[in-house]
Amino acid sequence: MKKPLVLFTAFSLCTTLILSGCGNQFLPSIDHQFSNVEDPAIQQTLAVPVYQRTEIISSPEEARQLLIDGNKRFTSGKPLGKDLSSIRREDLMSNGQHPFAVVVCCSDSRVPPELLFDQALGDLFVVRVAGNVISPIELGSIEYAVEHLKTPLVVVLGHEECGAVTAAVQGGKTHGSVGTIIEKIMPSVVKAKSMGLTGKDLIEMSTNFNIKNASQDILKSPIVKEKVEVNQVNIIGIKYDLDEGIMNFNLVAINYL
Ligand SMILES: [Zn+2]
């Protein structure tokens, strides 16, 4: 198994930015922002280790572990620093992107995958859509990542108290194009209702089924399925706990190793 692609440098984030990015337009504002900071807590924040992946991940299991580890850092309040320097950006441009996970995520502003999984530039190929539903457009993005970028893990990331699922449960009239999203969620609501659930239990169980349905919709792609059958790609469903910040990684696993 390859080693995790995380480098812990002895440099502080501030030092790294200064060393690697002199002259680019992004840094002056950073320097200016922190140049007179004397608060010990903020100084400690600046002195976190820097995260930068340097190897290509090809194992679904390894990719899943990187997400688990990243979420642990997030929930513990100890996210790693990120190399946002011009050198890193140029490296990603010249060498191309090699994201280790596709994350199909609800658009909810409280669920930003790069922050919740504590990942950096070039790590996640993110597809965001309210209710984390899968239509041909989302599936096309996933197929691109799996086929052309060789991304080994596909994640459907739903979350607690999802507004799109709640709207589907409440069954009210929708305006504009929102109905298209609600239609995709409704089969999950019907299934959860058949269990006799009501209220918050109904919403959360509908969310669970919706994550599972999306995972199965992804598997309908012949391109993805072919990769899953030979264990080059795995699909997992994850549910995010809004206030705890914790991810439930055991909700759905298709062909998990
Ligand atoms: Zn949502």
PDB file of C-alpha atoms and ligand atoms in Angstrom:
ATOM      1  CA  MET A   1       0.000   0.000   0.000  1.00  0.00           C
ATOM      2  CA  LYS A   2       1.222   3.463  -0.785  1.00  0.00           C
ATOM      3  CA  LYS A   3       2.012   5.788   2.040  1.00  0.00           C
ATOM      4  CA  PRO A   4      -0.546   8.513   2.727  1.00  0.00           C
ATOM      5  CA  LEU A   5       0.245  11.569   0.714  1.00  0.00           C
ATOM      6  CA  VAL A   6       0.607  13.992   3.520  1.00  0.00           C
ATOM      7  CA  LEU A   7       3.693  15.945   4.281  1.00  0.00           C
ATOM      8  CA  PHE A   8       4.164  17.531   7.634  1.00  0.00           C
ATOM      9  CA  THR A   9       6.704  20.257   7.252  1.00  0.00           C
ATOM     10  CA  ALA A  10       8.558  21.938  10.006  1.00  0.00           C
ATOM     11  CA  PHE A  11       7.727  25.292   8.546  1.00  0.00           C
ATOM     12  CA  SER A  12       4.807  27.290   9.732  1.00  0.00           C
ATOM     13  CA  LEU A  13       2.117  28.075   7.186  1.00  0.00           C
ATOM     14  CA  CYS A  14       3.106  31.705   7.330  1.00  0.00           C
ATOM     15  CA  THR A  15       6.749  30.874   6.693  1.00  0.00           C
ATOM     16  CA  THR A  16       5.863  28.558   3.831  1.00  0.00           C
ATOM     17  CA  LEU A  17       3.714  31.158   2.178  1.00  0.00           C
ATOM     18  CA  ILE A  18       6.432  33.731   2.440  1.00  0.00           C
ATOM     19  CA  LEU A  19       9.141  31.379   1.160  1.00  0.00           C
ATOM     20  CA  SER A  20       7.168  29.928  -1.720  1.00  0.00           C
ATOM     21  CA  GLY A  21       5.052  32.727  -2.958  1.00  0.00           C
ATOM     22  CA  CYS A  22       7.028  35.945  -2.969  1.00  0.00           C
ATOM     23  CA  GLY A  23       5.791  38.217  -5.642  1.00  0.00           C
ATOM     24  CA  ASN A  24       2.394  36.706  -6.291  1.00  0.00           C
ATOM     25  CA  GLN A  25      -0.684  38.817  -5.900  1.00  0.00           C
ATOM     26  CA  PHE A  26      -2.277  36.708  -3.211  1.00  0.00           C
ATOM     27  CA  LEU A  27       0.350  37.035  -0.524  1.00  0.00           C
ATOM     28  CA  PRO A  28       0.432  40.743   0.264  1.00  0.00           C
ATOM     29  CA  SER A  29      -3.055  40.614   1.705  1.00  0.00           C
ATOM     30  CA  ILE A  30      -2.101  37.611   3.848  1.00  0.00           C
ATOM     31  CA  ASP A  31       1.032  39.347   5.112  1.00  0.00           C
ATOM     32  CA  HIS A  32      -0.901  42.487   5.747  1.00  0.00           C
ATOM     33  CA  GLN A  33      -3.668  40.624   7.504  1.00  0.00           C
ATOM     34  CA  PHE A  34      -1.380  38.881   9.958  1.00  0.00           C
ATOM     35  CA  SER A  35       1.662  41.101  10.169  1.00  0.00           C
ATOM     36  CA  ASN A  36       0.584  42.770  13.398  1.00  0.00           C
ATOM     37  CA  VAL A  37      -1.209  39.862  14.992  1.00  0.00           C
ATOM     38  CA  GLU A  38      -0.109  39.449  18.584  1.00  0.00           C
ATOM     39  CA  ASP A  39      -2.930  37.227  19.813  1.00  0.00           C
ATOM     40  CA  PRO A  40      -1.226  33.946  20.917  1.00  0.00           C
ATOM     41  CA  ALA A  41      -4.199  31.880  19.742  1.00  0.00           C
ATOM     42  CA  ILE A  42      -3.959  33.303  16.228  1.00  0.00           C
ATOM     43  CA  GLN A  43      -0.190  32.896  16.194  1.00  0.00           C
ATOM     44  CA  GLN A  44      -0.657  29.247  17.128  1.00  0.00           C
ATOM     45  CA  THR A  45      -3.140  28.842  14.278  1.00  0.00           C
ATOM     46  CA  LEU A  46      -0.544  30.167  11.846  1.00  0.00           C
ATOM     47  CA  ALA A  47       2.029  27.644  13.082  1.00  0.00           C
ATOM     48  CA  VAL A  48       0.101  24.538  11.993  1.00  0.00           C
ATOM     49  CA  PRO A  49       1.785  21.868   9.833  1.00  0.00           C
ATOM     50  CA  VAL A  50       1.249  22.242   6.107  1.00  0.00           C
ATOM     51  CA  TYR A  51      -0.654  19.592   4.173  1.00  0.00           C
ATOM     52  CA  GLN A  52       0.329  18.821   0.626  1.00  0.00           C
ATOM     53  CA  ARG A  53      -0.303  15.584  -1.213  1.00  0.00           C
ATOM     54  CA  THR A  54       2.593  14.525  -3.420  1.00  0.00           C
ATOM     55  CA  GLU A  55       1.555  11.082  -4.679  1.00  0.00           C
ATOM     56  CA  ILE A  56      -1.270   9.890  -6.849  1.00  0.00           C
ATOM     57  CA  ILE A  57      -3.834   7.824  -4.931  1.00  0.00           C
ATOM     58  CA  SER A  58      -5.160   4.820  -6.836  1.00  0.00           C
ATOM     59  CA  SER A  59      -6.640   2.757  -4.006  1.00  0.00           C
ATOM     60  CA  PRO A  60     -10.295   3.344  -3.029  1.00  0.00           C
ATOM     61  CA  GLU A  61      -9.507   2.157   0.481  1.00  0.00           C
ATOM     62  CA  GLU A  62      -6.630   4.588   0.858  1.00  0.00           C
ATOM     63  CA  ALA A  63      -8.770   7.430  -0.485  1.00  0.00           C
ATOM     64  CA  ARG A  64     -11.495   6.622   2.046  1.00  0.00           C
ATOM     65  CA  GLN A  65      -8.956   6.649   4.870  1.00  0.00           C
ATOM     66  CA  LEU A  66      -7.706  10.085   3.805  1.00  0.00           C
ATOM     67  CA  LEU A  67     -11.249  11.408   4.147  1.00  0.00           C
ATOM     68  CA  ILE A  68     -11.681   9.781   7.561  1.00  0.00           C
ATOM     69  CA  ASP A  69      -8.391  11.240   8.784  1.00  0.00           C
ATOM     70  CA  GLY A  70      -9.237  14.666   7.385  1.00  0.00           C
ATOM     71  CA  ASN A  71     -12.631  14.737   9.080  1.00  0.00           C
ATOM     72  CA  LYS A  72     -10.979  13.788  12.363  1.00  0.00           C
ATOM     73  CA  ARG A  73      -8.676  16.785  12.017  1.00  0.00           C
ATOM     74  CA  PHE A  74     -11.672  18.993  11.264  1.00  0.00           C
ATOM     75  CA  THR A  75     -13.729  17.826  14.222  1.00  0.00           C
ATOM     76  CA  SER A  76     -10.769  18.064  16.578  1.00  0.00           C
ATOM     77  CA  GLY A  77     -10.293  21.693  15.589  1.00  0.00           C
ATOM     78  CA  LYS A  78      -6.813  20.973  14.249  1.00  0.00           C
ATOM     79  CA  PRO A  79      -6.964  21.308  10.468  1.00  0.00           C
ATOM     80  CA  LEU A  80      -3.636  21.349   8.686  1.00  0.00           C
ATOM     81  CA  GLY A  81      -2.365  24.399   6.851  1.00  0.00           C
ATOM     82  CA  LYS A  82      -2.822  24.481   3.092  1.00  0.00           C
ATOM     83  CA  ASP A  83      -0.259  25.420   0.497  1.00  0.00           C
ATOM     84  CA  LEU A  84      -2.042  28.094  -1.529  1.00  0.00           C
ATOM     85  CA  SER A  85       1.154  29.501  -2.957  1.00  0.00           C
ATOM     86  CA  SER A  86       1.745  30.351  -6.602  1.00  0.00           C
ATOM     87  CA  ILE A  87       4.251  27.484  -6.772  1.00  0.00           C
ATOM     88  CA  ARG A  88       1.599  24.975  -5.754  1.00  0.00           C
ATOM     89  CA  ARG A  89      -0.909  26.406  -8.205  1.00  0.00           C
ATOM     90  CA  GLU A  90       1.630  26.304 -11.020  1.00  0.00           C
ATOM     91  CA  ASP A  91       2.526  22.730 -10.083  1.00  0.00           C
ATOM     92  CA  LEU A  92      -1.092  21.686 -10.317  1.00  0.00           C
ATOM     93  CA  MET A  93      -1.426  23.429 -13.665  1.00  0.00           C
ATOM     94  CA  SER A  94       1.690  21.955 -15.248  1.00  0.00           C
ATOM     95  CA  ASN A  95       1.314  18.449 -13.819  1.00  0.00           C
ATOM     96  CA  GLY A  96      -2.470  18.299 -13.965  1.00  0.00           C
ATOM     97  CA  GLN A  97      -4.963  17.380 -11.305  1.00  0.00           C
ATOM     98  CA  HIS A  98      -5.170  13.989  -9.618  1.00  0.00           C
ATOM     99  CA  PRO A  99      -8.064  14.248  -7.158  1.00  0.00           C
ATOM    100  CA  PHE A 100      -8.386  11.129  -5.023  1.00  0.00           C
ATOM    101  CA  ALA A 101     -12.138  11.431  -4.466  1.00  0.00           C
ATOM    102  CA  VAL A 102     -15.204  12.646  -6.313  1.00  0.00           C
ATOM    103  CA  VAL A 103     -17.598  14.170  -3.799  1.00  0.00           C
ATOM    104  CA  VAL A 104     -21.214  14.602  -4.856  1.00  0.00           C
ATOM    105  CA  CYS A 105     -22.385  16.977  -2.184  1.00  0.00           C
ATOM    106  CA  CYS A 106     -25.491  18.949  -1.280  1.00  0.00           C
ATOM    107  CA  SER A 107     -25.140  22.653  -2.072  1.00  0.00           C
ATOM    108  CA  ASP A 108     -25.898  23.564   1.552  1.00  0.00           C
ATOM    109  CA  SER A 109     -23.466  26.281   2.654  1.00  0.00           C
ATOM    110  CA  ARG A 110     -22.796  24.414   5.891  1.00  0.00           C
ATOM    111  CA  VAL A 111     -21.392  21.400   4.050  1.00  0.00           C
ATOM    112  CA  PRO A 112     -18.239  22.472   2.156  1.00  0.00           C
ATOM    113  CA  PRO A 113     -16.352  19.206   1.490  1.00  0.00           C
ATOM    114  CA  GLU A 114     -12.835  20.653   1.316  1.00  0.00           C
ATOM    115  CA  LEU A 115     -13.227  22.097   4.810  1.00  0.00           C
ATOM    116  CA  LEU A 116     -15.084  19.164   6.369  1.00  0.00           C
ATOM    117  CA  PHE A 117     -12.532  16.649   5.059  1.00  0.00           C
ATOM    118  CA  ASP A 118      -9.606  19.053   5.597  1.00  0.00           C
ATOM    119  CA  GLN A 119      -8.289  18.701   2.058  1.00  0.00           C
ATOM    120  CA  ALA A 120      -6.244  21.009  -0.132  1.00  0.00           C
ATOM    121  CA  LEU A 121      -6.031  22.230  -3.722  1.00  0.00           C
ATOM    122  CA  GLY A 122      -6.265  19.353  -6.186  1.00  0.00           C
ATOM    123  CA  ASP A 123      -7.568  16.770  -3.714  1.00  0.00           C
ATOM    124  CA  LEU A 124     -11.323  16.627  -4.290  1.00  0.00           C
ATOM    125  CA  PHE A 125     -13.372  16.676  -7.494  1.00  0.00           C
ATOM    126  CA  VAL A 126     -16.569  18.242  -6.198  1.00  0.00           C
ATOM    127  CA  VAL A 127     -20.030  18.035  -7.754  1.00  0.00           C
ATOM    128  CA  ARG A 128     -22.493  20.153  -5.784  1.00  0.00           C
ATOM    129  CA  VAL A 129     -26.241  20.011  -6.212  1.00  0.00           C
ATOM    130  CA  ALA A 130     -29.063  20.586  -3.745  1.00  0.00           C
ATOM    131  CA  GLY A 131     -30.194  17.287  -2.270  1.00  0.00           C
ATOM    132  CA  ASN A 132     -27.110  15.494  -3.685  1.00  0.00           C
ATOM    133  CA  VAL A 133     -29.226  13.981  -6.436  1.00  0.00           C
ATOM    134  CA  ILE A 134     -27.862  12.376  -9.575  1.00  0.00           C
ATOM    135  CA  SER A 135     -29.022  13.451 -13.034  1.00  0.00           C
ATOM    136  CA  PRO A 136     -27.184  12.849 -16.319  1.00  0.00           C
ATOM    137  CA  ILE A 137     -25.261  16.098 -15.792  1.00  0.00           C
ATOM    138  CA  GLU A 138     -23.884  15.054 -12.394  1.00  0.00           C
ATOM    139  CA  LEU A 139     -23.200  11.572 -13.724  1.00  0.00           C
ATOM    140  CA  GLY A 140     -21.227  13.030 -16.625  1.00  0.00           C
ATOM    141  CA  SER A 141     -18.987  14.891 -14.188  1.00  0.00           C
ATOM    142  CA  ILE A 142     -18.437  11.717 -12.183  1.00  0.00           C
ATOM    143  CA  GLU A 143     -17.629   9.713 -15.298  1.00  0.00           C
ATOM    144  CA  TYR A 144     -15.091  12.332 -16.347  1.00  0.00           C
ATOM    145  CA  ALA A 145     -13.262  12.069 -13.028  1.00  0.00           C
ATOM    146  CA  VAL A 146     -13.349   8.282 -12.910  1.00  0.00           C
ATOM    147  CA  GLU A 147     -12.366   7.719 -16.523  1.00  0.00           C
ATOM    148  CA  HIS A 148      -9.990  10.577 -17.307  1.00  0.00           C
ATOM    149  CA  LEU A 149      -8.595  11.583 -13.916  1.00  0.00           C
ATOM    150  CA  LYS A 150      -8.486   7.993 -12.589  1.00  0.00           C
ATOM    151  CA  THR A 151     -10.145   9.046  -9.334  1.00  0.00           C
ATOM    152  CA  PRO A 152     -10.615   5.880  -7.241  1.00  0.00           C
ATOM    153  CA  LEU A 153     -13.403   6.886  -4.854  1.00  0.00           C
ATOM    154  CA  VAL A 154     -16.865   8.334  -5.444  1.00  0.00           C
ATOM    155  CA  VAL A 155     -18.652   9.765  -2.418  1.00  0.00           C
ATOM    156  CA  VAL A 156     -22.276  10.820  -2.074  1.00  0.00           C
ATOM    157  CA  LEU A 157     -22.300  13.297   0.797  1.00  0.00           C
ATOM    158  CA  GLY A 158     -25.685  14.041   2.327  1.00  0.00           C
ATOM    159  CA  HIS A 159     -26.335  15.736   5.618  1.00  0.00           C
ATOM    160  CA  GLU A 160     -28.597  16.121   8.619  1.00  0.00           C
ATOM    161  CA  GLU A 161     -31.571  18.495   8.294  1.00  0.00           C
ATOM    162  CA  CYS A 162     -31.258  18.772   4.522  1.00  0.00           C
ATOM    163  CA  GLY A 163     -33.573  21.482   3.202  1.00  0.00           C
ATOM    164  CA  ALA A 164     -34.156  19.726  -0.112  1.00  0.00           C
ATOM    165  CA  VAL A 165     -35.202  16.508   1.617  1.00  0.00           C
ATOM    166  CA  THR A 166     -37.368  18.445   4.074  1.00  0.00           C
ATOM    167  CA  ALA A 167     -39.140  20.148   1.153  1.00  0.00           C
ATOM    168  CA  ALA A 168     -39.785  16.747  -0.413  1.00  0.00           C
ATOM    169  CA  VAL A 169     -41.172  15.409   2.870  1.00  0.00           C
ATOM    170  CA  GLN A 170     -43.445  18.418   3.294  1.00  0.00           C
ATOM    171  CA  GLY A 171     -44.659  17.896  -0.252  1.00  0.00           C
ATOM    172  CA  GLY A 172     -45.506  21.510  -0.877  1.00  0.00           C
ATOM    173  CA  LYS A 173     -45.740  23.170  -4.266  1.00  0.00           C
ATOM    174  CA  THR A 174     -42.416  24.256  -5.696  1.00  0.00           C
ATOM    175  CA  HIS A 175     -41.655  27.041  -8.094  1.00  0.00           C
ATOM    176  CA  GLY A 176     -39.294  27.122 -11.029  1.00  0.00           C
ATOM    177  CA  SER A 177     -36.978  24.187 -11.467  1.00  0.00           C
ATOM    178  CA  VAL A 178     -36.819  23.104  -7.823  1.00  0.00           C
ATOM    179  CA  GLY A 179     -39.461  20.465  -8.568  1.00  0.00           C
ATOM    180  CA  THR A 180     -36.922  18.549 -10.634  1.00  0.00           C
ATOM    181  CA  ILE A 181     -34.822  18.044  -7.507  1.00  0.00           C
ATOM    182  CA  ILE A 182     -37.828  17.150  -5.347  1.00  0.00           C
ATOM    183  CA  GLU A 183     -38.913  14.506  -7.873  1.00  0.00           C
ATOM    184  CA  LYS A 184     -35.549  12.795  -7.516  1.00  0.00           C
ATOM    185  CA  ILE A 185     -35.904  12.704  -3.726  1.00  0.00           C
ATOM    186  CA  MET A 186     -39.549  11.601  -3.547  1.00  0.00           C
ATOM    187  CA  PRO A 187     -38.969   7.827  -3.933  1.00  0.00           C
ATOM    188  CA  SER A 188     -36.805   7.971  -0.802  1.00  0.00           C
ATOM    189  CA  VAL A 189     -39.554   9.823   1.069  1.00  0.00           C
ATOM    190  CA  VAL A 190     -42.173   7.291   0.007  1.00  0.00           C
ATOM    191  CA  LYS A 191     -39.950   4.462   1.200  1.00  0.00           C
ATOM    192  CA  ALA A 192     -39.335   6.127   4.563  1.00  0.00           C
ATOM    193  CA  LYS A 193     -43.056   6.862   5.008  1.00  0.00           C
ATOM    194  CA  SER A 194     -43.820   3.191   4.425  1.00  0.00           C
ATOM    195  CA  MET A 195     -41.882   2.501   7.621  1.00  0.00           C
ATOM    196  CA  GLY A 196     -44.419   4.553   9.583  1.00  0.00           C
ATOM    197  CA  LEU A 197     -41.964   7.327  10.402  1.00  0.00           C
ATOM    198  CA  THR A 198     -42.979  10.933  11.015  1.00  0.00           C
ATOM    199  CA  GLY A 199     -41.383  14.282  11.797  1.00  0.00           C
ATOM    200  CA  LYS A 200     -37.600  14.470  12.110  1.00  0.00           C
ATOM    201  CA  ASP A 201     -37.272  10.685  11.933  1.00  0.00           C
ATOM    202  CA  LEU A 202     -38.998  10.723   8.557  1.00  0.00           C
ATOM    203  CA  ILE A 203     -36.718  13.470   7.237  1.00  0.00           C
ATOM    204  CA  GLU A 204     -33.539  11.754   8.398  1.00  0.00           C
ATOM    205  CA  MET A 205     -34.535   8.311   7.114  1.00  0.00           C
ATOM    206  CA  SER A 206     -35.532   9.878   3.785  1.00  0.00           C
ATOM    207  CA  THR A 207     -32.101  11.508   3.684  1.00  0.00           C
ATOM    208  CA  ASN A 208     -30.442   8.145   4.304  1.00  0.00           C
ATOM    209  CA  PHE A 209     -32.421   6.504   1.504  1.00  0.00           C
ATOM    210  CA  ASN A 210     -31.697   9.447  -0.782  1.00  0.00           C
ATOM    211  CA  ILE A 211     -27.964   9.035  -0.258  1.00  0.00           C
ATOM    212  CA  LYS A 212     -28.274   5.330  -0.993  1.00  0.00           C
ATOM    213  CA  ASN A 213     -30.384   5.949  -4.092  1.00  0.00           C
ATOM    214  CA  ALA A 214     -27.855   8.442  -5.422  1.00  0.00           C
ATOM    215  CA  SER A 215     -25.089   5.890  -4.875  1.00  0.00           C
ATOM    216  CA  GLN A 216     -27.063   3.323  -6.842  1.00  0.00           C
ATOM    217  CA  ASP A 217     -27.820   5.846  -9.583  1.00  0.00           C
ATOM    218  CA  ILE A 218     -24.082   6.376  -9.993  1.00  0.00           C
ATOM    219  CA  LEU A 219     -23.590   2.643 -10.368  1.00  0.00           C
ATOM    220  CA  LYS A 220     -25.959   2.705 -13.360  1.00  0.00           C
ATOM    221  CA  SER A 221     -23.180   4.313 -15.361  1.00  0.00           C
ATOM    222  CA  PRO A 222     -21.480   1.548 -17.374  1.00  0.00           C
ATOM    223  CA  ILE A 223     -18.221   3.501 -17.164  1.00  0.00           C
ATOM    224  CA  VAL A 224     -18.313   3.638 -13.370  1.00  0.00           C
ATOM    225  CA  LYS A 225     -19.685   0.119 -12.953  1.00  0.00           C
ATOM    226  CA  GLU A 226     -16.881  -1.375 -15.004  1.00  0.00           C
ATOM    227  CA  LYS A 227     -14.321   0.240 -12.693  1.00  0.00           C
ATOM    228  CA  VAL A 228     -16.223  -0.825  -9.558  1.00  0.00           C
ATOM    229  CA  GLU A 229     -16.364  -4.451 -10.689  1.00  0.00           C
ATOM    230  CA  VAL A 230     -12.584  -4.660 -10.848  1.00  0.00           C
ATOM    231  CA  ASN A 231     -12.129  -2.768  -7.566  1.00  0.00           C
ATOM    232  CA  GLN A 232     -10.500   0.234  -9.223  1.00  0.00           C
ATOM    233  CA  VAL A 233     -13.329   2.446  -7.974  1.00  0.00           C
ATOM    234  CA  ASN A 234     -15.593   2.325  -4.965  1.00  0.00           C
ATOM    235  CA  ILE A 235     -18.787   4.236  -4.230  1.00  0.00           C
ATOM    236  CA  ILE A 236     -19.678   5.164  -0.665  1.00  0.00           C
ATOM    237  CA  GLY A 237     -22.463   7.195   0.892  1.00  0.00           C
ATOM    238  CA  ILE A 238     -21.668   9.469   3.811  1.00  0.00           C
ATOM    239  CA  LYS A 239     -23.945  11.490   6.061  1.00  0.00           C
ATOM    240  CA  TYR A 240     -22.702  14.625   7.787  1.00  0.00           C
ATOM    241  CA  ASP A 241     -23.843  15.605  11.268  1.00  0.00           C
ATOM    242  CA  LEU A 242     -24.283  19.379  11.083  1.00  0.00           C
ATOM    243  CA  ASP A 243     -23.530  20.363  14.667  1.00  0.00           C
ATOM    244  CA  GLU A 244     -21.137  17.581  15.653  1.00  0.00           C
ATOM    245  CA  GLY A 245     -19.162  17.906  12.408  1.00  0.00           C
ATOM    246  CA  ILE A 246     -18.835  14.118  12.248  1.00  0.00           C
ATOM    247  CA  MET A 247     -19.212  12.003   9.118  1.00  0.00           C
ATOM    248  CA  ASN A 248     -21.017   8.672   9.188  1.00  0.00           C
ATOM    249  CA  PHE A 249     -18.926   6.614   6.790  1.00  0.00           C
ATOM    250  CA  ASN A 250     -20.933   3.446   7.257  1.00  0.00           C
ATOM    251  CA  LEU A 251     -24.208   4.511   5.688  1.00  0.00           C
ATOM    252  CA  VAL A 252     -23.731   3.039   2.243  1.00  0.00           C
ATOM    253  CA  ALA A 253     -20.925   1.037   0.747  1.00  0.00           C
ATOM    254  CA  ILE A 254     -21.152  -0.389  -2.719  1.00  0.00           C
ATOM    255  CA  ASN A 255     -18.612  -3.093  -3.351  1.00  0.00           C
ATOM    256  CA  TYR A 256     -16.577  -1.881  -0.451  1.00  0.00           C
ATOM    257  CA  LEU A 257     -13.273  -3.712  -0.170  1.00  0.00           C
TER     258      LEU A 257
HETATM  259 ZN    ZN B   1     -28.993  19.616   1.816  1.00  0.00          ZN
END
